[in-house]
Amino acid sequence: MLLRIWRNRRQIVPHVDRTQSITPTAILAFTTLRNEMLRLPYFLDYYRKLGVAHFLIVDNGSTDGSVEFLAAQPDVSLWTTAHSYKLSRFGMDWLGWLQWQYGPDHWCLTVDADELLVYPHCDSRDLHALTAHLDKNGQSALGALLLDMYPKGPLTNASYAKGQDPIAALGWFDGAGYRHRLHPVFGNQWIQGGPRDRMFFRADPDRAPTLNKTPLVKWHWRQVYVTSTHHMLPRRLNHVFDWPAKTVMTGALLHTKFLPDIAARSAEEVERKQHFENSVLYVDYYQKLIENPDLWTDGSMAYKGWQQLVELGLIAPGAWR
């Protein structure tokens, strides 16, 4: 994997490089994106408030002003590429090269533009406090459940304006119905469930999206993400969930995929076929999203904060009280 990252390093071209401003204690965020101008203002502000000092971002052919916006941000270093997102292991080759160069000895947060990290006490303790706790307890990575957020009613009927908190528009989630099993290769808890599972993959649940992620890691040059942030090498880094006991500290990534632009983005993905290894399997999924479904049910829960997720057993505080 590291050799592959090195071979593909020239696929990304520096657009604005401010990495000289990175300090030894900086918490870094790594992101690959395309046409995320709707989410970017809130995304950057959210993670700045949590304590991210510098963003290292790869833009994969945006046409909506994302490049210009990011280039103007003083805490962003930006690379661009027109190469295949799918053939780059969904951006992991590109981010892997940046993590290899700038990540060692830093706590590194790797998230998509539609993912907002929450964890126990995140409203009063920032990422510096969190990583200090993880360091003290010898925990070099934090696991997080990808929690799909959605509106009540058809997806494109939700009201959202650029810069707003997306959870104001996507205030609902599935509080139960998650299943887990041991991954046969990587040895981690493989978690599935949620609204996409029940709505789009009922006939073939093994194909449902993977919800276990490891977004926050104390970086070493020999580490690498394998499939998005779902699996890592060395394998010990995957041991971040201990379901069903849930004694290890974990967080959640609030997934804001279902903003009102979802139908247009899904139509584009049907054409681009860049997001999944076997895109044919997902054509029906995207087609259903284009048809503007309603993911809400009587069992849906209104999001109230990290405390609620702890009570539901979806995240765990571990020893951090």
mmCIF file with all atom_site columns, N, CA, C and O in Angstrom, residues 114-115 145-151 167 170-175 178 192-198 200-201 208-211 252-258 285 295 300-301 303 314:
data_model
loop_
_atom_site.group_PDB
_atom_site.id
_atom_site.type_symbol
_atom_site.label_atom_id
_atom_site.label_alt_id
_atom_site.label_comp_id
_atom_site.label_asym_id
_atom_site.label_entity_id
_atom_site.label_seq_id
_atom_site.pdbx_PDB_ins_code
_atom_site.Cartn_x
_atom_site.Cartn_y
_atom_site.Cartn_z
_atom_site.occupancy
_atom_site.B_iso_or_equiv
_atom_site.pdbx_formal_charge
_atom_site.auth_seq_id
_atom_site.auth_comp_id
_atom_site.auth_asym_id
_atom_site.auth_atom_id
_atom_site.pdbx_PDB_model_num
ATOM 1   N N  . ASP A 1 114 ? -18.804 15.638 4.249  1.00 0.00 ? 114 ASP A N  1
ATOM 2   C CA . ASP A 1 114 ? -20.158 15.442 4.784  1.00 0.00 ? 114 ASP A CA 1
ATOM 3   C C  . ASP A 1 114 ? -20.149 14.690 6.113  1.00 0.00 ? 114 ASP A C  1
ATOM 4   O O  . ASP A 1 114 ? -21.159 14.115 6.518  1.00 0.00 ? 114 ASP A O  1
ATOM 5   N N  . GLU A 1 115 ? -19.008 14.697 6.819  1.00 0.00 ? 115 GLU A N  1
ATOM 6   C CA . GLU A 1 115 ? -18.891 13.996 8.097  1.00 0.00 ? 115 GLU A CA 1
ATOM 7   C C  . GLU A 1 115 ? -18.491 14.968 9.215  1.00 0.00 ? 115 GLU A C  1
ATOM 8   O O  . GLU A 1 115 ? -17.475 15.662 9.096  1.00 0.00 ? 115 GLU A O  1
ATOM 9   N N  . LEU A 1 145 ? -18.756 5.581  14.721 1.00 0.00 ? 145 LEU A N  1
ATOM 10  C CA . LEU A 1 145 ? -19.874 5.031  13.960 1.00 0.00 ? 145 LEU A CA 1
ATOM 11  C C  . LEU A 1 145 ? -20.365 6.078  12.973 1.00 0.00 ? 145 LEU A C  1
ATOM 12  O O  . LEU A 1 145 ? -20.651 7.218  13.359 1.00 0.00 ? 145 LEU A O  1
ATOM 13  N N  . LEU A 1 146 ? -20.460 5.713  11.703 1.00 0.00 ? 146 LEU A N  1
ATOM 14  C CA . LEU A 1 146 ? -21.029 6.615  10.704 1.00 0.00 ? 146 LEU A CA 1
ATOM 15  C C  . LEU A 1 146 ? -22.541 6.613  10.875 1.00 0.00 ? 146 LEU A C  1
ATOM 16  O O  . LEU A 1 146 ? -23.206 5.597  10.633 1.00 0.00 ? 146 LEU A O  1
ATOM 17  N N  . LEU A 1 147 ? -23.082 7.750  11.312 1.00 0.00 ? 147 LEU A N  1
ATOM 18  C CA . LEU A 1 147 ? -24.498 7.847  11.653 1.00 0.00 ? 147 LEU A CA 1
ATOM 19  C C  . LEU A 1 147 ? -25.205 8.693  10.604 1.00 0.00 ? 147 LEU A C  1
ATOM 20  O O  . LEU A 1 147 ? -25.043 9.914  10.547 1.00 0.00 ? 147 LEU A O  1
ATOM 21  N N  . ASP A 1 148 ? -25.990 8.043  9.755  1.00 0.00 ? 148 ASP A N  1
ATOM 22  C CA . ASP A 1 148 ? -26.708 8.739  8.693  1.00 0.00 ? 148 ASP A CA 1
ATOM 23  C C  . ASP A 1 148 ? -27.786 9.639  9.275  1.00 0.00 ? 148 ASP A C  1
ATOM 24  O O  . ASP A 1 148 ? -28.681 9.187  9.994  1.00 0.00 ? 148 ASP A O  1
ATOM 25  N N  . MET A 1 149 ? -27.719 10.929 8.935  1.00 0.00 ? 149 MET A N  1
ATOM 26  C CA . MET A 1 149 ? -28.713 11.910 9.367  1.00 0.00 ? 149 MET A CA 1
ATOM 27  C C  . MET A 1 149 ? -29.646 12.211 8.187  1.00 0.00 ? 149 MET A C  1
ATOM 28  O O  . MET A 1 149 ? -29.193 12.269 7.037  1.00 0.00 ? 149 MET A O  1
ATOM 29  N N  . TYR A 1 150 ? -30.923 12.427 8.464  1.00 0.00 ? 150 TYR A N  1
ATOM 30  C CA . TYR A 1 150 ? -31.874 12.650 7.376  1.00 0.00 ? 150 TYR A CA 1
ATOM 31  C C  . TYR A 1 150 ? -33.021 13.534 7.862  1.00 0.00 ? 150 TYR A C  1
ATOM 32  O O  . TYR A 1 150 ? -33.244 13.693 9.063  1.00 0.00 ? 150 TYR A O  1
ATOM 33  N N  . PRO A 1 151 ? -33.772 14.131 6.927  1.00 0.00 ? 151 PRO A N  1
ATOM 34  C CA . PRO A 1 151 ? -34.914 14.979 7.301  1.00 0.00 ? 151 PRO A CA 1
ATOM 35  C C  . PRO A 1 151 ? -36.176 14.161 7.481  1.00 0.00 ? 151 PRO A C  1
ATOM 36  O O  . PRO A 1 151 ? -36.223 12.970 7.173  1.00 0.00 ? 151 PRO A O  1
ATOM 37  N N  . ILE A 1 167 ? -27.219 19.788 10.527 1.00 0.00 ? 167 ILE A N  1
ATOM 38  C CA . ILE A 1 167 ? -28.079 18.987 11.403 1.00 0.00 ? 167 ILE A CA 1
ATOM 39  C C  . ILE A 1 167 ? -29.409 19.690 11.652 1.00 0.00 ? 167 ILE A C  1
ATOM 40  O O  . ILE A 1 167 ? -30.402 19.061 12.015 1.00 0.00 ? 167 ILE A O  1
ATOM 41  N N  . LEU A 1 170 ? -31.127 18.122 8.807  1.00 0.00 ? 170 LEU A N  1
ATOM 42  C CA . LEU A 1 170 ? -31.103 16.656 8.858  1.00 0.00 ? 170 LEU A CA 1
ATOM 43  C C  . LEU A 1 170 ? -31.108 16.245 10.326 1.00 0.00 ? 170 LEU A C  1
ATOM 44  O O  . LEU A 1 170 ? -30.109 15.766 10.860 1.00 0.00 ? 170 LEU A O  1
ATOM 45  N N  . GLY A 1 171 ? -32.226 16.401 10.982 1.00 0.00 ? 171 GLY A N  1
ATOM 46  C CA . GLY A 1 171 ? -32.269 16.252 12.433 1.00 0.00 ? 171 GLY A CA 1
ATOM 47  C C  . GLY A 1 171 ? -32.658 14.894 12.953 1.00 0.00 ? 171 GLY A C  1
ATOM 48  O O  . GLY A 1 171 ? -32.882 14.726 14.147 1.00 0.00 ? 171 GLY A O  1
ATOM 49  N N  . TRP A 1 172 ? -32.722 13.874 12.084 1.00 0.00 ? 172 TRP A N  1
ATOM 50  C CA . TRP A 1 172 ? -33.218 12.563 12.473 1.00 0.00 ? 172 TRP A CA 1
ATOM 51  C C  . TRP A 1 172 ? -32.207 11.472 12.156 1.00 0.00 ? 172 TRP A C  1
ATOM 52  O O  . TRP A 1 172 ? -31.397 11.604 11.241 1.00 0.00 ? 172 TRP A O  1
ATOM 53  N N  . PHE A 1 173 ? -32.284 10.375 12.921 1.00 0.00 ? 173 PHE A N  1
ATOM 54  C CA . PHE A 1 173 ? -31.384 9.242  12.691 1.00 0.00 ? 173 PHE A CA 1
ATOM 55  C C  . PHE A 1 173 ? -32.042 7.963  13.199 1.00 0.00 ? 173 PHE A C  1
ATOM 56  O O  . PHE A 1 173 ? -33.056 8.014  13.917 1.00 0.00 ? 173 PHE A O  1
ATOM 57  N N  . ASP A 1 174 ? -31.472 6.824  12.840 1.00 0.00 ? 174 ASP A N  1
ATOM 58  C CA . ASP A 1 174 ? -31.937 5.533  13.346 1.00 0.00 ? 174 ASP A CA 1
ATOM 59  C C  . ASP A 1 174 ? -31.220 5.250  14.657 1.00 0.00 ? 174 ASP A C  1
ATOM 60  O O  . ASP A 1 174 ? -29.982 5.148  14.687 1.00 0.00 ? 174 ASP A O  1
ATOM 61  N N  . GLY A 1 175 ? -31.966 5.097  15.734 1.00 0.00 ? 175 GLY A N  1
ATOM 62  C CA . GLY A 1 175 ? -31.367 4.865  17.041 1.00 0.00 ? 175 GLY A CA 1
ATOM 63  C C  . GLY A 1 175 ? -31.084 3.409  17.353 1.00 0.00 ? 175 GLY A C  1
ATOM 64  O O  . GLY A 1 175 ? -30.441 3.095  18.349 1.00 0.00 ? 175 GLY A O  1
ATOM 65  N N  . TYR A 1 178 ? -28.583 -1.688 14.372 1.00 0.00 ? 178 TYR A N  1
ATOM 66  C CA . TYR A 1 178 ? -27.211 -1.843 13.878 1.00 0.00 ? 178 TYR A CA 1
ATOM 67  C C  . TYR A 1 178 ? -26.690 -3.235 14.234 1.00 0.00 ? 178 TYR A C  1
ATOM 68  O O  . TYR A 1 178 ? -26.924 -3.730 15.337 1.00 0.00 ? 178 TYR A O  1
ATOM 69  N N  . GLN A 1 192 ? -22.900 -2.526 10.279 1.00 0.00 ? 192 GLN A N  1
ATOM 70  C CA . GLN A 1 192 ? -23.834 -2.133 9.224  1.00 0.00 ? 192 GLN A CA 1
ATOM 71  C C  . GLN A 1 192 ? -25.191 -1.827 9.850  1.00 0.00 ? 192 GLN A C  1
ATOM 72  O O  . GLN A 1 192 ? -25.455 -2.168 10.993 1.00 0.00 ? 192 GLN A O  1
ATOM 73  N N  . GLY A 1 193 ? -26.049 -1.179 9.092  1.00 0.00 ? 193 GLY A N  1
ATOM 74  C CA . GLY A 1 193 ? -27.377 -0.831 9.576  1.00 0.00 ? 193 GLY A CA 1
ATOM 75  C C  . GLY A 1 193 ? -27.749 0.578  9.170  1.00 0.00 ? 193 GLY A C  1
ATOM 76  O O  . GLY A 1 193 ? -27.145 1.166  8.272  1.00 0.00 ? 193 GLY A O  1
ATOM 77  N N  . GLY A 1 194 ? -28.754 1.142  9.814  1.00 0.00 ? 194 GLY A N  1
ATOM 78  C CA . GLY A 1 194 ? -29.165 2.504  9.527  1.00 0.00 ? 194 GLY A CA 1
ATOM 79  C C  . GLY A 1 194 ? -30.142 2.608  8.380  1.00 0.00 ? 194 GLY A C  1
ATOM 80  O O  . GLY A 1 194 ? -30.573 1.601  7.799  1.00 0.00 ? 194 GLY A O  1
ATOM 81  N N  . PRO A 1 195 ? -30.510 3.833  7.992  1.00 0.00 ? 195 PRO A N  1
ATOM 82  C CA . PRO A 1 195 ? -31.574 4.029  6.999  1.00 0.00 ? 195 PRO A CA 1
ATOM 83  C C  . PRO A 1 195 ? -31.224 3.518  5.612  1.00 0.00 ? 195 PRO A C  1
ATOM 84  O O  . PRO A 1 195 ? -32.110 3.038  4.894  1.00 0.00 ? 195 PRO A O  1
ATOM 85  N N  . ARG A 1 196 ? -29.968 3.620  5.194  1.00 0.00 ? 196 ARG A N  1
ATOM 86  C CA . ARG A 1 196 ? -29.623 3.108  3.866  1.00 0.00 ? 196 ARG A CA 1
ATOM 87  C C  . ARG A 1 196 ? -29.761 1.595  3.821  1.00 0.00 ? 196 ARG A C  1
ATOM 88  O O  . ARG A 1 196 ? -30.194 1.023  2.808  1.00 0.00 ? 196 ARG A O  1
ATOM 89  N N  . ASP A 1 197 ? -29.408 0.946  4.910  1.00 0.00 ? 197 ASP A N  1
ATOM 90  C CA . ASP A 1 197 ? -29.537 -0.506 4.984  1.00 0.00 ? 197 ASP A CA 1
ATOM 91  C C  . ASP A 1 197 ? -31.002 -0.931 4.864  1.00 0.00 ? 197 ASP A C  1
ATOM 92  O O  . ASP A 1 197 ? -31.341 -1.791 4.052  1.00 0.00 ? 197 ASP A O  1
ATOM 93  N N  . ARG A 1 198 ? -31.874 -0.294 5.651  1.00 0.00 ? 198 ARG A N  1
ATOM 94  C CA . ARG A 1 198 ? -33.285 -0.728 5.668  1.00 0.00 ? 198 ARG A CA 1
ATOM 95  C C  . ARG A 1 198 ? -34.052 -0.291 4.431  1.00 0.00 ? 198 ARG A C  1
ATOM 96  O O  . ARG A 1 198 ? -35.019 -0.944 4.033  1.00 0.00 ? 198 ARG A O  1
ATOM 97  N N  . PHE A 1 200 ? -32.600 0.559  1.159  1.00 0.00 ? 200 PHE A N  1
ATOM 98  C CA . PHE A 1 200 ? -32.044 0.276  -0.161 1.00 0.00 ? 200 PHE A CA 1
ATOM 99  C C  . PHE A 1 200 ? -31.364 -1.083 -0.287 1.00 0.00 ? 200 PHE A C  1
ATOM 100 O O  . PHE A 1 200 ? -31.104 -1.537 -1.401 1.00 0.00 ? 200 PHE A O  1
ATOM 101 N N  . PHE A 1 201 ? -31.059 -1.741 0.831  1.00 0.00 ? 201 PHE A N  1
ATOM 102 C CA . PHE A 1 201 ? -30.287 -2.986 0.762  1.00 0.00 ? 201 PHE A CA 1
ATOM 103 C C  . PHE A 1 201 ? -30.958 -4.123 1.534  1.00 0.00 ? 201 PHE A C  1
ATOM 104 O O  . PHE A 1 201 ? -30.296 -5.054 1.953  1.00 0.00 ? 201 PHE A O  1
ATOM 105 N N  . ALA A 1 208 ? -24.832 -3.579 2.136  1.00 0.00 ? 208 ALA A N  1
ATOM 106 C CA . ALA A 1 208 ? -25.137 -2.284 2.752  1.00 0.00 ? 208 ALA A CA 1
ATOM 107 C C  . ALA A 1 208 ? -23.844 -1.561 3.132  1.00 0.00 ? 208 ALA A C  1
ATOM 108 O O  . ALA A 1 208 ? -22.803 -2.183 3.364  1.00 0.00 ? 208 ALA A O  1
ATOM 109 N N  . PRO A 1 209 ? -23.866 -0.237 3.193  1.00 0.00 ? 209 PRO A N  1
ATOM 110 C CA . PRO A 1 209 ? -22.660 0.520  3.526  1.00 0.00 ? 209 PRO A CA 1
ATOM 111 C C  . PRO A 1 209 ? -22.050 0.115  4.862  1.00 0.00 ? 209 PRO A C  1
ATOM 112 O O  . PRO A 1 209 ? -22.752 -0.223 5.813  1.00 0.00 ? 209 PRO A O  1
ATOM 113 N N  . THR A 1 210 ? -20.724 0.157  4.909  1.00 0.00 ? 210 THR A N  1
ATOM 114 C CA . THR A 1 210 ? -19.975 -0.100 6.136  1.00 0.00 ? 210 THR A CA 1
ATOM 115 C C  . THR A 1 210 ? -19.973 1.160  6.991  1.00 0.00 ? 210 THR A C  1
ATOM 116 O O  . THR A 1 210 ? -19.693 2.253  6.498  1.00 0.00 ? 210 THR A O  1
ATOM 117 N N  . LEU A 1 211 ? -20.268 1.008  8.279  1.00 0.00 ? 211 LEU A N  1
ATOM 118 C CA . LEU A 1 211 ? -20.446 2.168  9.157  1.00 0.00 ? 211 LEU A CA 1
ATOM 119 C C  . LEU A 1 211 ? -19.328 2.341  10.179 1.00 0.00 ? 211 LEU A C  1
ATOM 120 O O  . LEU A 1 211 ? -19.279 3.364  10.860 1.00 0.00 ? 211 LEU A O  1
ATOM 121 N N  . ALA A 1 252 ? -18.902 9.300  16.984 1.00 0.00 ? 252 ALA A N  1
ATOM 122 C CA . ALA A 1 252 ? -19.764 9.115  15.815 1.00 0.00 ? 252 ALA A CA 1
ATOM 123 C C  . ALA A 1 252 ? -19.433 10.180 14.780 1.00 0.00 ? 252 ALA A C  1
ATOM 124 O O  . ALA A 1 252 ? -19.003 11.291 15.127 1.00 0.00 ? 252 ALA A O  1
ATOM 125 N N  . LEU A 1 253 ? -19.618 9.835  13.529 1.00 0.00 ? 253 LEU A N  1
ATOM 126 C CA . LEU A 1 253 ? -19.531 10.788 12.434 1.00 0.00 ? 253 LEU A CA 1
ATOM 127 C C  . LEU A 1 253 ? -20.947 11.060 11.940 1.00 0.00 ? 253 LEU A C  1
ATOM 128 O O  . LEU A 1 253 ? -21.578 10.176 11.345 1.00 0.00 ? 253 LEU A O  1
ATOM 129 N N  . LEU A 1 254 ? -21.460 12.247 12.236 1.00 0.00 ? 254 LEU A N  1
ATOM 130 C CA . LEU A 1 254 ? -22.788 12.604 11.740 1.00 0.00 ? 254 LEU A CA 1
ATOM 131 C C  . LEU A 1 254 ? -22.683 12.795 10.236 1.00 0.00 ? 254 LEU A C  1
ATOM 132 O O  . LEU A 1 254 ? -21.985 13.687 9.747  1.00 0.00 ? 254 LEU A O  1
ATOM 133 N N  . HIS A 1 255 ? -23.378 11.954 9.498  1.00 0.00 ? 255 HIS A N  1
ATOM 134 C CA . HIS A 1 255 ? -23.232 11.882 8.041  1.00 0.00 ? 255 HIS A CA 1
ATOM 135 C C  . HIS A 1 255 ? -24.293 12.757 7.386  1.00 0.00 ? 255 HIS A C  1
ATOM 136 O O  . HIS A 1 255 ? -25.490 12.440 7.441  1.00 0.00 ? 255 HIS A O  1
ATOM 137 N N  . THR A 1 256 ? -23.870 13.849 6.764  1.00 0.00 ? 256 THR A N  1
ATOM 138 C CA . THR A 1 256 ? -24.806 14.827 6.193  1.00 0.00 ? 256 THR A CA 1
ATOM 139 C C  . THR A 1 256 ? -24.970 14.653 4.684  1.00 0.00 ? 256 THR A C  1
ATOM 140 O O  . THR A 1 256 ? -25.194 15.614 3.958  1.00 0.00 ? 256 THR A O  1
ATOM 141 N N  . LYS A 1 257 ? -24.911 13.432 4.247  1.00 0.00 ? 257 LYS A N  1
ATOM 142 C CA . LYS A 1 257 ? -25.043 13.110 2.820  1.00 0.00 ? 257 LYS A CA 1
ATOM 143 C C  . LYS A 1 257 ? -26.375 13.556 2.243  1.00 0.00 ? 257 LYS A C  1
ATOM 144 O O  . LYS A 1 257 ? -26.462 13.951 1.074  1.00 0.00 ? 257 LYS A O  1
ATOM 145 N N  . PHE A 1 258 ? -27.448 13.558 3.049  1.00 0.00 ? 258 PHE A N  1
ATOM 146 C CA . PHE A 1 258 ? -28.796 13.705 2.518  1.00 0.00 ? 258 PHE A CA 1
ATOM 147 C C  . PHE A 1 258 ? -29.321 15.131 2.566  1.00 0.00 ? 258 PHE A C  1
ATOM 148 O O  . PHE A 1 258 ? -30.516 15.357 2.810  1.00 0.00 ? 258 PHE A O  1
ATOM 149 N N  . TYR A 1 285 ? -29.509 1.777  -6.159 1.00 0.00 ? 285 TYR A N  1
ATOM 150 C CA . TYR A 1 285 ? -29.445 2.634  -4.967 1.00 0.00 ? 285 TYR A CA 1
ATOM 151 C C  . TYR A 1 285 ? -29.496 4.105  -5.348 1.00 0.00 ? 285 TYR A C  1
ATOM 152 O O  . TYR A 1 285 ? -30.309 4.879  -4.817 1.00 0.00 ? 285 TYR A O  1
ATOM 153 N N  . LEU A 1 295 ? -36.854 8.917  4.153  1.00 0.00 ? 295 LEU A N  1
ATOM 154 C CA . LEU A 1 295 ? -36.193 7.920  4.994  1.00 0.00 ? 295 LEU A CA 1
ATOM 155 C C  . LEU A 1 295 ? -36.805 7.849  6.393  1.00 0.00 ? 295 LEU A C  1
ATOM 156 O O  . LEU A 1 295 ? -36.490 6.941  7.162  1.00 0.00 ? 295 LEU A O  1
ATOM 157 N N  . SER A 1 300 ? -37.851 6.672  13.837 1.00 0.00 ? 300 SER A N  1
ATOM 158 C CA . SER A 1 300 ? -36.758 7.638  13.734 1.00 0.00 ? 300 SER A CA 1
ATOM 159 C C  . SER A 1 300 ? -36.672 8.475  15.009 1.00 0.00 ? 300 SER A C  1
ATOM 160 O O  . SER A 1 300 ? -37.674 8.743  15.665 1.00 0.00 ? 300 SER A O  1
ATOM 161 N N  . MET A 1 301 ? -35.431 8.884  15.331 1.00 0.00 ? 301 MET A N  1
ATOM 162 C CA . MET A 1 301 ? -35.196 9.657  16.549 1.00 0.00 ? 301 MET A CA 1
ATOM 163 C C  . MET A 1 301 ? -34.647 11.034 16.202 1.00 0.00 ? 301 MET A C  1
ATOM 164 O O  . MET A 1 301 ? -33.801 11.166 15.313 1.00 0.00 ? 301 MET A O  1
ATOM 165 N N  . TYR A 1 303 ? -32.273 14.061 16.790 1.00 0.00 ? 303 TYR A N  1
ATOM 166 C CA . TYR A 1 303 ? -30.931 14.157 17.377 1.00 0.00 ? 303 TYR A CA 1
ATOM 167 C C  . TYR A 1 303 ? -30.887 15.230 18.456 1.00 0.00 ? 303 TYR A C  1
ATOM 168 O O  . TYR A 1 303 ? -31.311 16.366 18.249 1.00 0.00 ? 303 TYR A O  1
ATOM 169 N N  . LEU A 1 314 ? -24.658 3.960  21.127 1.00 0.00 ? 314 LEU A N  1
ATOM 170 C CA . LEU A 1 314 ? -24.059 4.131  19.803 1.00 0.00 ? 314 LEU A CA 1
ATOM 171 C C  . LEU A 1 314 ? -22.637 4.692  19.883 1.00 0.00 ? 314 LEU A C  1
ATOM 172 O O  . LEU A 1 314 ? -21.841 4.496  18.958 1.00 0.00 ? 314 LEU A O  1
#
